Tab-separated table of C-alpha atoms and ligand atoms in Angstrom:
chain	number	residue	atom	x	y	z
P	1	MET	CA	-34.815	-2.084	-17.876
P	2	THR	CA	-38.294	-3.448	-17.984
P	3	VAL	CA	-40.594	-2.869	-21.180
P	4	MET	CA	-44.292	-3.317	-20.706
P	5	VAL	CA	-46.356	-4.124	-23.861
P	6	PHE	CA	-49.724	-3.154	-22.727
P	7	GLY	CA	-52.423	-4.821	-25.125
P	8	ALA	CA	-50.453	-8.355	-26.444
P	9	GLY	CA	-52.855	-8.623	-29.730
P	10	ALA	CA	-51.123	-8.409	-33.165
P	11	LEU	CA	-49.155	-5.555	-33.002
P	12	GLY	CA	-48.086	-5.686	-29.192
P	13	SER	CA	-47.107	-9.516	-29.668
P	14	LEU	CA	-44.638	-8.805	-32.529
P	15	ILE	CA	-43.244	-6.037	-30.863
P	16	GLY	CA	-43.011	-7.784	-27.774
P	17	ALA	CA	-41.242	-10.626	-29.613
P	18	LEU	CA	-38.823	-8.777	-31.430
P	19	ILE	CA	-37.725	-6.695	-28.181
P	20	LEU	CA	-37.216	-9.928	-26.051
P	21	LYS	CA	-35.413	-11.380	-29.031
P	22	SER	CA	-32.812	-9.003	-28.395
P	23	GLY	CA	-32.388	-10.179	-25.008
P	24	GLN	CA	-34.460	-7.133	-23.337
P	25	ASP	CA	-36.756	-8.157	-20.531
P	26	VAL	CA	-40.473	-7.795	-21.531
P	27	VAL	CA	-43.974	-8.081	-19.766
P	28	PHE	CA	-47.117	-8.523	-21.948
P	29	ILE	CA	-50.424	-7.487	-20.589
P	30	ALA	CA	-53.277	-9.394	-22.108
P	31	ARG	CA	-56.694	-10.714	-21.198
P	32	GLY	CA	-59.403	-13.430	-22.243
P	33	GLU	CA	-58.255	-16.327	-24.401
P	34	GLN	CA	-55.012	-14.626	-25.650
P	35	TYR	CA	-53.964	-14.215	-21.836
P	36	ARG	CA	-54.821	-17.936	-21.135
P	37	VAL	CA	-52.599	-19.159	-24.095
P	38	LEU	CA	-49.995	-17.224	-23.746
P	39	LYS	CA	-49.272	-18.107	-20.203
P	40	GLU	CA	-50.044	-21.995	-20.915
P	41	ARG	CA	-48.039	-22.261	-24.212
P	42	GLY	CA	-46.272	-19.320	-25.231
P	43	LEU	CA	-46.050	-17.002	-27.830
P	44	LYS	CA	-45.817	-18.222	-31.618
P	45	ILE	CA	-44.497	-15.742	-34.446
P	46	SER	CA	-44.848	-16.948	-38.069
P	47	GLY	CA	-44.793	-15.111	-41.616
P	48	LEU	CA	-41.338	-13.101	-41.888
P	49	MET	CA	-39.815	-14.798	-38.596
P	50	ASP	CA	-40.399	-18.488	-37.163
P	51	GLU	CA	-40.113	-18.714	-33.688
P	52	GLU	CA	-41.760	-19.437	-30.298
P	53	PHE	CA	-41.142	-17.388	-26.826
P	54	GLU	CA	-41.747	-18.271	-23.284
P	55	VAL	CA	-43.349	-15.115	-21.917
P	56	GLU	CA	-44.162	-13.376	-19.002
P	57	VAL	CA	-47.528	-12.348	-19.005
P	58	TYR	CA	-50.120	-10.721	-16.935
P	59	ASP	CA	-53.733	-9.854	-17.139
P	60	ARG	CA	-53.390	-6.606	-15.425
P	61	PRO	CA	-50.434	-4.053	-15.563
P	62	VAL	CA	-47.324	-4.373	-13.378
P	63	ASP	CA	-44.489	-1.997	-12.593
P	64	ALA	CA	-41.994	-1.377	-15.405
P	65	ASP	CA	-39.700	1.166	-17.129
P	66	LEU	CA	-41.223	2.064	-20.419
P	67	VAL	CA	-44.749	1.032	-21.824
P	68	PHE	CA	-45.590	0.309	-25.059
P	69	LEU	CA	-49.301	0.658	-25.662
P	70	THR	CA	-50.880	-1.584	-28.198
P	71	VAL	CA	-54.643	-1.454	-27.718
P	72	LYS	CA	-57.309	-0.343	-30.108
P	73	ALA	CA	-57.686	3.113	-29.695
P	74	TYR	CA	-61.612	2.557	-27.915
P	75	ASP	CA	-59.631	0.772	-25.356
P	76	THR	CA	-57.154	3.731	-24.601
P	77	GLU	CA	-58.966	5.278	-21.865
P	78	LYS	CA	-59.679	2.092	-19.671
P	79	ALA	CA	-56.121	1.280	-20.429
P	80	ALA	CA	-54.715	4.405	-18.946
P	81	GLU	CA	-57.137	4.068	-15.855
P	82	LEU	CA	-55.768	0.480	-15.129
P	83	LEU	CA	-51.947	1.830	-15.587
P	84	ARG	CA	-52.445	4.682	-13.258
P	85	ASP	CA	-52.109	2.388	-10.564
P	86	VAL	CA	-48.505	0.875	-11.217
P	87	SER	CA	-45.264	2.722	-11.892
P	88	PHE	CA	-43.320	3.366	-14.883
P	89	ASP	CA	-41.310	6.507	-16.738
P	90	GLY	CA	-42.994	6.916	-19.808
P	91	ILE	CA	-45.940	5.251	-22.288
P	92	CYS	CA	-45.664	5.200	-26.172
P	93	SER	CA	-48.711	4.804	-28.297
P	94	LEU	CA	-48.194	2.754	-31.349
P	95	GLN	CA	-51.931	2.976	-32.091
P	96	ASN	CA	-53.881	4.275	-35.282
P	97	GLY	CA	-56.338	6.852	-35.001
P	98	VAL	CA	-56.385	10.308	-33.431
P	99	GLY	CA	-56.623	11.083	-29.622
P	100	ASN	CA	-54.565	8.359	-27.892
P	101	GLU	CA	-51.789	10.757	-26.953
P	102	ASP	CA	-53.827	13.358	-25.886
P	103	ILE	CA	-55.887	10.873	-23.561
P	104	LEU	CA	-52.685	9.517	-22.183
P	105	SER	CA	-51.489	12.880	-21.519
P	106	GLY	CA	-54.132	13.370	-19.143
P	107	TYR	CA	-53.021	10.584	-16.869
P	108	PHE	CA	-49.037	10.441	-17.138
P	109	SER	CA	-46.004	12.776	-17.510
P	110	ALA	CA	-44.030	11.305	-20.403
P	111	VAL	CA	-46.076	10.641	-23.230
P	112	VAL	CA	-44.520	9.574	-27.183
P	113	GLY	CA	-46.536	9.377	-30.478
P	114	GLY	CA	-45.778	6.797	-32.854
P	115	VAL	CA	-46.696	5.744	-36.221
P	116	THR	CA	-45.704	2.481	-37.499
P	117	THR	CA	-46.208	0.498	-40.235
P	118	TYR	CA	-45.062	-2.884	-39.196
P	119	GLY	CA	-47.858	-5.233	-39.888
P	120	ALA	CA	-49.087	-8.286	-37.919
P	121	ASN	CA	-51.959	-10.159	-37.677
P	122	LEU	CA	-53.677	-12.579	-34.773
P	123	LYS	CA	-54.247	-15.591	-36.711
P	124	GLU	CA	-55.117	-17.629	-33.283
P	125	PRO	CA	-54.759	-16.975	-30.014
P	126	GLY	CA	-51.047	-17.261	-29.242
P	127	HIS	CA	-50.065	-17.124	-32.480
P	128	VAL	CA	-49.283	-14.086	-34.271
P	129	VAL	CA	-48.252	-13.623	-38.271
P	130	TYR	CA	-45.421	-11.311	-38.813
P	131	ALA	CA	-46.747	-9.834	-42.128
P	132	GLY	CA	-44.531	-6.991	-42.972
P	133	GLU	CA	-41.316	-5.201	-41.631
P	134	GLY	CA	-42.097	-1.255	-41.718
P	135	MET	CA	-40.816	1.866	-40.286
P	136	THR	CA	-41.871	3.456	-36.776
P	137	PHE	CA	-41.531	7.206	-35.948
P	138	LEU	CA	-41.644	8.402	-32.438
P	139	GLY	CA	-42.027	11.746	-30.868
P	140	ASP	CA	-42.396	13.560	-27.552
P	141	TRP	CA	-46.213	14.462	-27.168
P	142	LYS	CA	-45.470	15.486	-23.398
P	143	GLY	CA	-42.118	14.903	-21.609
P	144	ASN	CA	-39.353	13.749	-23.004
P	145	ALA	CA	-38.701	10.066	-23.342
P	146	ALA	CA	-39.100	9.249	-27.392
P	147	HIS	CA	-35.195	8.384	-27.288
P	148	ASN	CA	-35.623	5.912	-24.697
P	149	PHE	CA	-38.436	4.070	-26.621
P	150	ALA	CA	-36.177	4.696	-29.947
P	151	ASP	CA	-33.479	2.775	-28.037
P	152	VAL	CA	-35.276	-0.341	-27.017
P	153	MET	CA	-36.680	-0.597	-30.887
P	154	GLU	CA	-33.163	0.029	-32.241
P	155	LYS	CA	-31.397	-2.606	-29.872
P	156	ALA	CA	-34.184	-4.854	-31.078
P	157	GLY	CA	-33.373	-4.397	-34.504
P	158	MET	CA	-36.368	-2.256	-35.618
P	159	ASN	CA	-36.300	0.555	-38.057
P	160	VAL	CA	-37.365	3.499	-35.975
P	161	GLU	CA	-36.790	7.280	-36.009
P	162	VAL	CA	-37.571	9.953	-33.564
P	163	VAL	CA	-39.096	13.016	-35.382
P	164	GLY	CA	-40.382	16.434	-34.418
P	165	ASP	CA	-43.852	16.477	-36.418
P	166	ILE	CA	-45.435	13.381	-34.921
P	167	GLY	CA	-48.510	15.289	-34.540
P	168	LYS	CA	-48.669	15.925	-38.508
P	169	ARG	CA	-47.513	12.147	-39.067
P	170	ILE	CA	-50.429	10.979	-36.997
P	171	TRP	CA	-52.918	12.966	-39.070
P	172	GLU	CA	-51.571	12.038	-42.253
P	173	LYS	CA	-51.841	8.432	-41.314
P	174	ALA	CA	-55.507	8.904	-40.006
P	175	ALA	CA	-56.191	10.446	-43.586
P	176	ILE	CA	-54.935	7.359	-45.267
P	177	ASN	CA	-56.983	5.034	-43.058
P	178	ALA	CA	-59.796	7.953	-43.225
P	179	VAL	CA	-60.027	6.908	-47.542
P	180	ILE	CA	-58.960	3.427	-47.076
P	181	ASN	CA	-60.645	1.623	-44.077
P	182	PRO	CA	-64.166	2.390	-44.102
P	183	LEU	CA	-64.532	1.818	-47.984
P	184	THR	CA	-62.970	-1.470	-47.841
P	185	ALA	CA	-64.850	-2.564	-44.853
P	186	ILE	CA	-68.649	-1.396	-46.327
P	187	CYS	CA	-67.943	-2.606	-49.776
P	188	ARG	CA	-65.978	-5.691	-48.610
P	189	VAL	CA	-62.786	-5.228	-50.813
P	190	ARG	CA	-59.217	-5.555	-50.903
P	191	ASN	CA	-57.366	-2.180	-50.641
P	192	GLY	CA	-56.564	-1.996	-54.378
P	193	LYS	CA	-60.384	-2.306	-55.361
P	194	ILE	CA	-61.225	1.212	-53.938
P	195	VAL	CA	-58.941	2.583	-56.681
P	196	GLU	CA	-60.152	0.325	-59.517
P	197	ILE	CA	-63.768	0.640	-59.088
P	198	PRO	CA	-65.051	4.047	-60.120
P	199	GLN	CA	-68.010	3.974	-57.848
P	200	ILE	CA	-66.127	3.683	-54.801
P	201	TRP	CA	-63.287	5.556	-55.948
P	202	THR	CA	-65.770	8.844	-56.485
P	203	ILE	CA	-66.599	8.581	-52.744
P	204	ALA	CA	-62.836	7.779	-51.861
P	205	LYS	CA	-61.718	11.398	-53.637
P	206	LYS	CA	-64.875	13.240	-51.716
P	207	ILE	CA	-63.374	11.933	-48.055
P	208	ALA	CA	-59.857	12.895	-49.321
P	209	GLY	CA	-60.910	16.330	-50.282
P	210	GLU	CA	-62.377	17.040	-46.862
P	211	CYS	CA	-59.499	15.205	-45.014
P	212	GLU	CA	-56.983	17.580	-46.900
P	213	ALA	CA	-58.894	20.701	-46.474
P	214	ILE	CA	-59.077	20.018	-42.755
P	215	LEU	CA	-55.365	19.094	-42.697
P	216	GLY	CA	-54.446	22.181	-44.716
P	217	ARG	CA	-56.528	24.587	-42.264
P	218	MET	CA	-54.237	22.960	-39.485
P	219	GLY	CA	-50.915	23.613	-41.357
P	220	PHE	CA	-50.587	20.205	-42.485
P	221	HIS	CA	-50.014	20.314	-46.558
P	222	VAL	CA	-50.799	16.744	-47.579
P	223	ASP	CA	-51.879	15.564	-50.747
P	224	VAL	CA	-54.153	13.090	-49.338
P	225	GLU	CA	-56.161	11.565	-52.142
P	226	ASN	CA	-52.601	11.021	-54.471
P	227	VAL	CA	-51.058	9.852	-50.921
P	228	ALA	CA	-54.069	7.451	-50.278
P	229	ARG	CA	-54.162	6.316	-53.925
P	230	ASP	CA	-50.507	4.985	-53.797
P	231	VAL	CA	-50.717	3.554	-50.139
P	232	ALA	CA	-54.002	1.624	-51.892
P	233	LEU	CA	-52.346	0.404	-54.831
P	234	ARG	CA	-48.999	-0.709	-52.885
P	235	THR	CA	-51.144	-2.859	-50.442
P	236	SER	CA	-53.556	-3.689	-53.263
P	237	GLU	CA	-53.651	-7.127	-51.908
P	238	ASN	CA	-54.319	-6.359	-48.233
P	239	ARG	CA	-57.705	-6.542	-46.440
P	240	SER	CA	-57.692	-3.603	-44.254
P	241	SER	CA	-57.565	-3.564	-40.534
P	242	MET	CA	-61.120	-2.463	-40.618
P	243	LEU	CA	-62.455	-4.775	-43.009
P	244	GLN	CA	-60.646	-7.759	-40.852
P	245	ASP	CA	-62.462	-6.163	-37.683
P	246	VAL	CA	-65.907	-5.979	-39.541
P	247	GLU	CA	-65.221	-9.599	-41.019
P	248	LYS	CA	-64.779	-10.732	-37.248
P	249	GLY	CA	-67.437	-9.244	-35.832
P	250	LYS	CA	-65.296	-6.625	-33.911
P	251	ARG	CA	-65.583	-2.760	-33.116
P	252	THR	CA	-63.482	-0.770	-35.390
P	253	GLU	CA	-61.537	2.335	-34.856
P	254	VAL	CA	-63.471	4.383	-37.179
P	255	GLU	CA	-64.624	6.888	-34.594
P	256	PHE	CA	-60.744	7.684	-33.938
P	257	ILE	CA	-60.173	7.757	-37.703
P	258	ASN	CA	-63.023	9.401	-39.655
P	259	GLY	CA	-64.830	10.548	-36.584
P	260	ALA	CA	-61.453	12.570	-35.722
P	261	PHE	CA	-61.959	14.325	-38.994
P	262	VAL	CA	-65.226	15.104	-38.315
P	263	ARG	CA	-64.888	16.830	-35.108
P	264	LYS	CA	-61.973	18.685	-36.172
P	265	GLY	CA	-63.922	19.728	-38.962
P	266	ARG	CA	-66.671	21.099	-36.889
P	267	GLU	CA	-63.959	22.860	-34.681
P	268	LEU	CA	-62.599	24.825	-37.834
P	269	GLY	CA	-65.972	25.337	-39.567
P	270	ILE	CA	-65.375	22.599	-42.319
P	271	ASP	CA	-67.644	20.279	-43.735
P	272	ALA	CA	-66.773	16.722	-43.257
P	273	ILE	CA	-70.097	15.096	-44.461
P	274	TYR	CA	-68.462	12.092	-46.279
P	275	ASN	CA	-66.568	11.328	-42.889
P	276	GLU	CA	-69.496	11.400	-41.196
P	277	MET	CA	-71.270	9.411	-43.630
P	278	MET	CA	-68.460	6.895	-43.097
P	279	VAL	CA	-68.635	6.790	-39.335
P	280	ASN	CA	-72.435	6.334	-39.518
P	281	LEU	CA	-72.416	3.731	-42.100
P	282	VAL	CA	-69.890	1.675	-40.302
P	283	ARG	CA	-70.901	2.233	-36.946
P	284	GLY	CA	-74.427	1.011	-37.937
P	285	MET	CA	-72.597	-2.112	-39.163
P	286	GLU	CA	-71.132	-2.668	-35.988
P	287	LEU	CA	-74.428	-2.022	-33.773
P	288	GLY	CA	-76.316	-4.478	-36.699
P	289	MET	CA	-74.073	-7.330	-35.851
P	290	ASP	CA	-75.312	-10.203	-34.208
K	301	NDP	N1	-51.887	-4.955	-36.481
K	301	NDP	C1	-50.898	-4.050	-37.144
K	301	NDP	O1	-50.295	-4.611	-38.446
K	301	NDP	C2	-51.238	-2.793	-37.094
K	301	NDP	C3	-51.908	-2.468	-35.660
K	301	NDP	N2	-51.689	-0.973	-35.562
K	301	NDP	C4	-52.382	-0.223	-34.889
K	301	NDP	O2	-52.100	-0.748	-33.123
K	301	NDP	C5	-53.200	-1.085	-32.469
K	301	NDP	C6	-53.717	-2.397	-31.736
K	301	NDP	O3	-53.602	-3.374	-33.295
K	301	NDP	P1	-53.939	-4.825	-33.279
K	301	NDP	O4	-52.555	-5.272	-32.534
K	301	NDP	O5	-54.123	-5.205	-34.796
K	301	NDP	O6	-55.207	-5.085	-32.461
K	301	NDP	P2	-55.760	-6.461	-31.441
K	301	NDP	O7	-56.997	-6.252	-31.154
K	301	NDP	O8	-55.224	-7.373	-32.194
K	301	NDP	O9	-54.727	-5.988	-30.138
K	301	NDP	C7	-55.044	-5.417	-28.925
K	301	NDP	C8	-55.094	-6.485	-27.873
K	301	NDP	O10	-55.196	-5.722	-26.636
K	301	NDP	C9	-55.756	-6.325	-25.861
K	301	NDP	N3	-56.621	-5.311	-24.789
K	301	NDP	C10	-57.368	-4.513	-25.070
K	301	NDP	N4	-57.642	-3.918	-23.629
K	301	NDP	C11	-57.125	-4.586	-22.941
K	301	NDP	C12	-56.704	-4.839	-21.210
K	301	NDP	N5	-57.447	-3.408	-20.525
K	301	NDP	N6	-55.982	-5.838	-20.769
K	301	NDP	C13	-55.402	-6.629	-21.644
K	301	NDP	N7	-55.395	-6.467	-22.682
K	301	NDP	C14	-55.795	-5.621	-23.458
K	301	NDP	C15	-56.975	-6.673	-26.627
K	301	NDP	O11	-57.856	-7.886	-25.892
K	301	NDP	P3	-59.219	-8.081	-26.789
K	301	NDP	O12	-59.024	-8.639	-28.256
K	301	NDP	O13	-60.029	-8.862	-25.649
K	301	NDP	O14	-59.850	-6.868	-27.165
K	301	NDP	C16	-56.292	-7.280	-27.615
K	301	NDP	O15	-55.585	-8.306	-27.501
K	301	NDP	C17	-54.587	-0.262	-33.328
K	301	NDP	O16	-54.684	0.884	-33.034
K	301	NDP	C18	-53.987	-0.760	-34.532
K	301	NDP	O17	-54.848	0.228	-35.403
K	301	NDP	C19	-50.965	0.203	-36.148
K	301	NDP	C20	-49.789	-0.390	-37.057
K	301	NDP	C21	-50.203	-1.807	-37.259
K	302	KPL	C1	-52.364	1.237	-44.640
K	302	KPL	C2	-53.671	0.470	-44.259
K	302	KPL	C3	-54.994	0.919	-45.251
K	302	KPL	C4	-53.122	-0.827	-45.429
K	302	KPL	O1	-54.146	-2.169	-45.056
K	302	KPL	C5	-53.605	0.003	-43.181
K	302	KPL	O2	-53.132	1.190	-42.525
K	302	KPL	C6	-55.099	-0.456	-42.267
K	302	KPL	O3	-55.696	-1.626	-42.968
K	302	KPL	O4	-55.318	-0.056	-41.398
């Protein structure tokens, strides 16, 4: 059994390292400087684990049995096109945002949706910090492969559960990210500050209200304001992934987070003007970067 990790950045390298450490075969797909360093020097994981791994790494996909997809959401379509040329039995997205599984379902017959709270940061090429042990929920989106992916993760000692409501969980996580991520990125603050600073929290509540109305109409009843508040406070010292992207001058996943609520709101006839404002402001920042 060979497991491919397509997108060996922060999360993919961590997941791949944990699977490799358990004695299972892993191939890593990377690009650019990350590919070069992984090939020449291997992978270093620090933080909750302190180990170095020699890794089998390629700059294009190869045949495998199972594929974990860990590219950013805006790279999913391109990854699917590349993966079409190789053979594997199932693909599992561990990405944030909405829409990845639908894109993959247009290409492949066994697609698994995933939501994970494991935390990883890329310190420098080839060096990933394992920042938080979390939980991963997997669910079949198309076909029947979730249990195969869960077996691999379980063997690797990871916390994982196969669930029947992965769609709801993906949207729920997207709602939490829709409230916290753009505001932390625009205001350049850590997560906890969006609750502490009343001027920011006022806007957060508007975004949460729109997300809750949309999720409610979809049959997903979530108290978005309170859940997002709890997550922001529990992760109060975190710099959100969107803030980190903006600070590094990288593109963000805002179109797959707040943008997903704007599109779903339009479809359902529900206003999502605060989410739309977040998309425009964050995209504006991205496009204005030198
Ligand atoms: N990091 C975390 O703790 C968590 C992340 N997530 C989600 O997981 C996903 C990945 O996040 P993260 O690991 O932080 O992001 P990273 O940018 O660190 O990792 C993605 C990696 O995929 C690479 N990549 C993209 N396209 C290709 C390609 N065609 N061929 C080879 N490599 C490719 C990227 O290269 P390049 O840098 O050149 O673009 C990058 O190295 C996101 O959706 C994120 O929201 C979810 C939970 C936790
Ligand atoms: C939950 C949260 C907001 C934690 O920082 C996150 O998922 C992110 O930063 O993308």
